[in-house]
């Protein structure tokens, strides 16, 4: 019989057998041929073979990696309106988001893409590390460099069980086709030999050009114990041997040992609020590898989207309490109702990390005091101006009410018509405003500029919703969040303020609780606008602390939002 063709399907084989029986026969009787032919040509049998072939056709996957598919599903479930009401959906979400499940999926994907090094053989248990018998020692050192025009050849001999410890990345702003070393792990083989530096470009591995991290990994895995790198020193391509690095300011505290999502807490990076983090590598959409500049430790942190998802699942019912949008105006006993409630744009999105740069010292134009209404921000503002009147000033507010006897225009208020204020309010010329007894009160942005143009630092104590307007390159503020330590300290300070004549009214327990609650709300919604926070348990010491913090901020390098770079002088890092 003729040979069987390669890659022949079952249906094709059936047709071929029928044809061969007709052509050559198989030594049987005509009745046998007719019987076999009837079976093979039966429509049911033919349909069965075609169905078999259809089932064996490969299906193109929607995602090539399990973790990507599951993360898409988690994003879909996260947006499902039935997430909180349907226990089945919530249970599915929790199962898929479980740290062990995520670890299994990541391990599966690593194996599928072969992103791992081959198993290293353990070293022989001998007293002395000598070359094997009948093998002459190498004619040169295993780890060395050779100059090669502008590049150099670095030869490194891999040690069993010890990774090289190099993290690389492409930098679009310099050359997207070059592979830069962005991190060298502490105590790694590369760090100990000190032959490759951060900022160097790895051009070749064992004579093979590499342009991506995947190509580098493949070349290293396919190499023998000795690896030859062609390295272009970083000074020829980067500033001070550094590529463009990204720094983040953390606006929340993180402890990996309290995070059930991370499979190995020891690989996580702990940080406190206001810590500065250097991004070394985006491991995936859920985890980033960073260095904490305060502690010097390196590890993984949750990405913003991953942390937002966790908070969305655990968030409390939204706070629907209404509060005044006006501060620092009128008598303490009378608080104007808000004319304009804070919008989502005023509050801003949830900011977990903020990209920052380190700049040379500069004078902050504004000192912004943030805190709960009734905590005493206005008293602190007045005390600071009294202490150093040549340094500090406060904006004069506007009002549409008639001037009273004994008042002087421009001293306590600028007096405008209601129509004039409404036009300016509509045009966004006010930092904040309110209405009381059919009269407008407000602080205009131009009033801040008057103080700044006089060479003074403008002190303002706005409501938190106004911070989005202030924390910009135009005002360059230093924002201090004043927080009470606890309810008891608030009561004691209130009594002390009454004795000192600073305050005249004793706060009730309801007012104390409201201050604590509002402080927590500011912490949740507006902390990313603040440069620092201080405990408030003593009036005079708090004023002195604020002065010291501002003086330090004006005279030492500062971490500021990346958007401020055009107006500040960036420091090389």
Steps between C-alpha positions, in 0.01 A plus 500: 500500500620855439673680784295700748527877435637723777251700708206295365170559672267220604242598238766507226620157610145366472469623141842360412417153637178488298689590181773241563242226555344586165837506324696210643269294715620309802457131400139482615174414329283759323253468786773595750596805292139610480452458875811701593427767241146538633630556852776745402274700271209518745394860561495446877859372502607787274336753735671340800843537340435863406380575854816340637713726280303809604553425870875467448537841334705732725321802646683833511501619863368845585804550725829319483561519874267388775578794729397749229171321442422484871588866554265597217229295667573666836471844337168393347368366830621812681273711279203263530212668688423169668844473658388600848152350490565165332695263730592270209668781306681619810618147583632454144683833525659406834611160370664646189659790692637271771877527537553125458291494184691799362828328580389183320399699192827692496697176535299349215575799277870500588523136400298560183724784385810319631608803700718309740858387520591132468541305820847553637700202619604527865872541559702193595549454871879522514736685725678672212353643180736358235446451127396148394776249420652505151386858448762770476430828674372786284770717348341819640284618788135403482375848585663785313446781254651573162482845341327488161494849343226691690367176647659241724477123523405374845542129565312353794496138609166390638498332838255216576190630675607866487310733261675781316268759658464735202177688423482660153256717306468699178493879529287661227635848579863401429501204262218243490730244336754502783472291815589699811594356838257667741574298813757260640377292792693529825738212575447357152784362288503813283504732802790315663713509184420867429564460127159620379346823630150646510455704181722273287366367170517126434548468123594132457510174691751242371510683167118506463342850480231560764241779483234388749492342846355180351790473256745553785333231712500251213867566425601450864301177532651359182856587601742276680661576834697789347311806370661775293315833505574788263429802720486867401580712807207710614691828488494488120121481486352640817540786744718398794455137403127514571204453272174680561388359833152532646443594862172465686375660819283259696174636637422196713690253718556141391604186689544192277463268800141623542418463130335166417546559126877461498616138485840569661480792748878501536520620138272797575619850582368674810462877491343783695290789381719770337783253422673544163519187285723441198339278237746234388266288292134453413482126568143478373175693523459409869848537650787746461856450621618810689764630737403694812744793513443545873582144602709388202295180476382357168189294429160484335214744555140479373437698183244784519232303314554194718479700823196694375323173427565379856370824646195493277412158636540609860380859480249631750173667394574846359488787743198708403544756776498858379751757623570866440720600210592826671767559763674784677215748459226638726449427867576161647146446618357553152612277218380585148330228305687391187395663178698249302538141619837332431493312173677178407749713313570701815557187703704334226539130437642259751876564487708222655835591348612833354786531253751751636840649426768634732578867447733760643375721786242765411272736690148369534249766405224380732474329837176302505354379830265204458285347771152441629274798554529615861845357567657847516661564161401867500657551843822337378499721188457817705769393746755434222436843346534658845832319557663605169291775334775580247498141372131410502179656380139397446269583209223753560161341422222650289137547596184633340345622828487874573785658690430545871586792722866501594606269217761600246501369144797273438575448869258229610323455168494619143141614441354410161151485358319170485505515120878555491562200724265278302687577177837417660361185662370385163842565343680290765686789658430390859690251709181443698179686578175470694175680562358622830175696537488562126853645500806346335829449681807366325877494454613594150811360338614853423505573876757222544711651223501840673666346808750303291593802288577685824778248563316310772387143541121493475334297778158358423278257690248383238259212505652180369297514179699808391835317509474390137511866392793583726742213452616611157811647347342849519487504881775253600351448847634322803196313632486397867229264624422573867361193677376463857666218690176392668175628649648554848778725369240703309305560821813603688609742226151648487509569875851646471389725211210629711737574789742680263220704344552344157160331506177590676282191466541152643466223242238233557561128461303512175733770364806303610372187326428701185857634492641148533269372227581787264872446559463139393312610189777743404751221556310278256416751228759778502823370649664491155482881490700532825878526531506397863274438799560592863324404825322785673516472876645839598433837340841669540707191420290438189567854376874456557496163324331652195762776486781244516343284230451796264854627558635154421283473189624839374869423559546131412436292186137398473293229335230677299241391241649421161284774345699765690824425314483793252504753788759325717858385455517123499779330692706224335437171680 
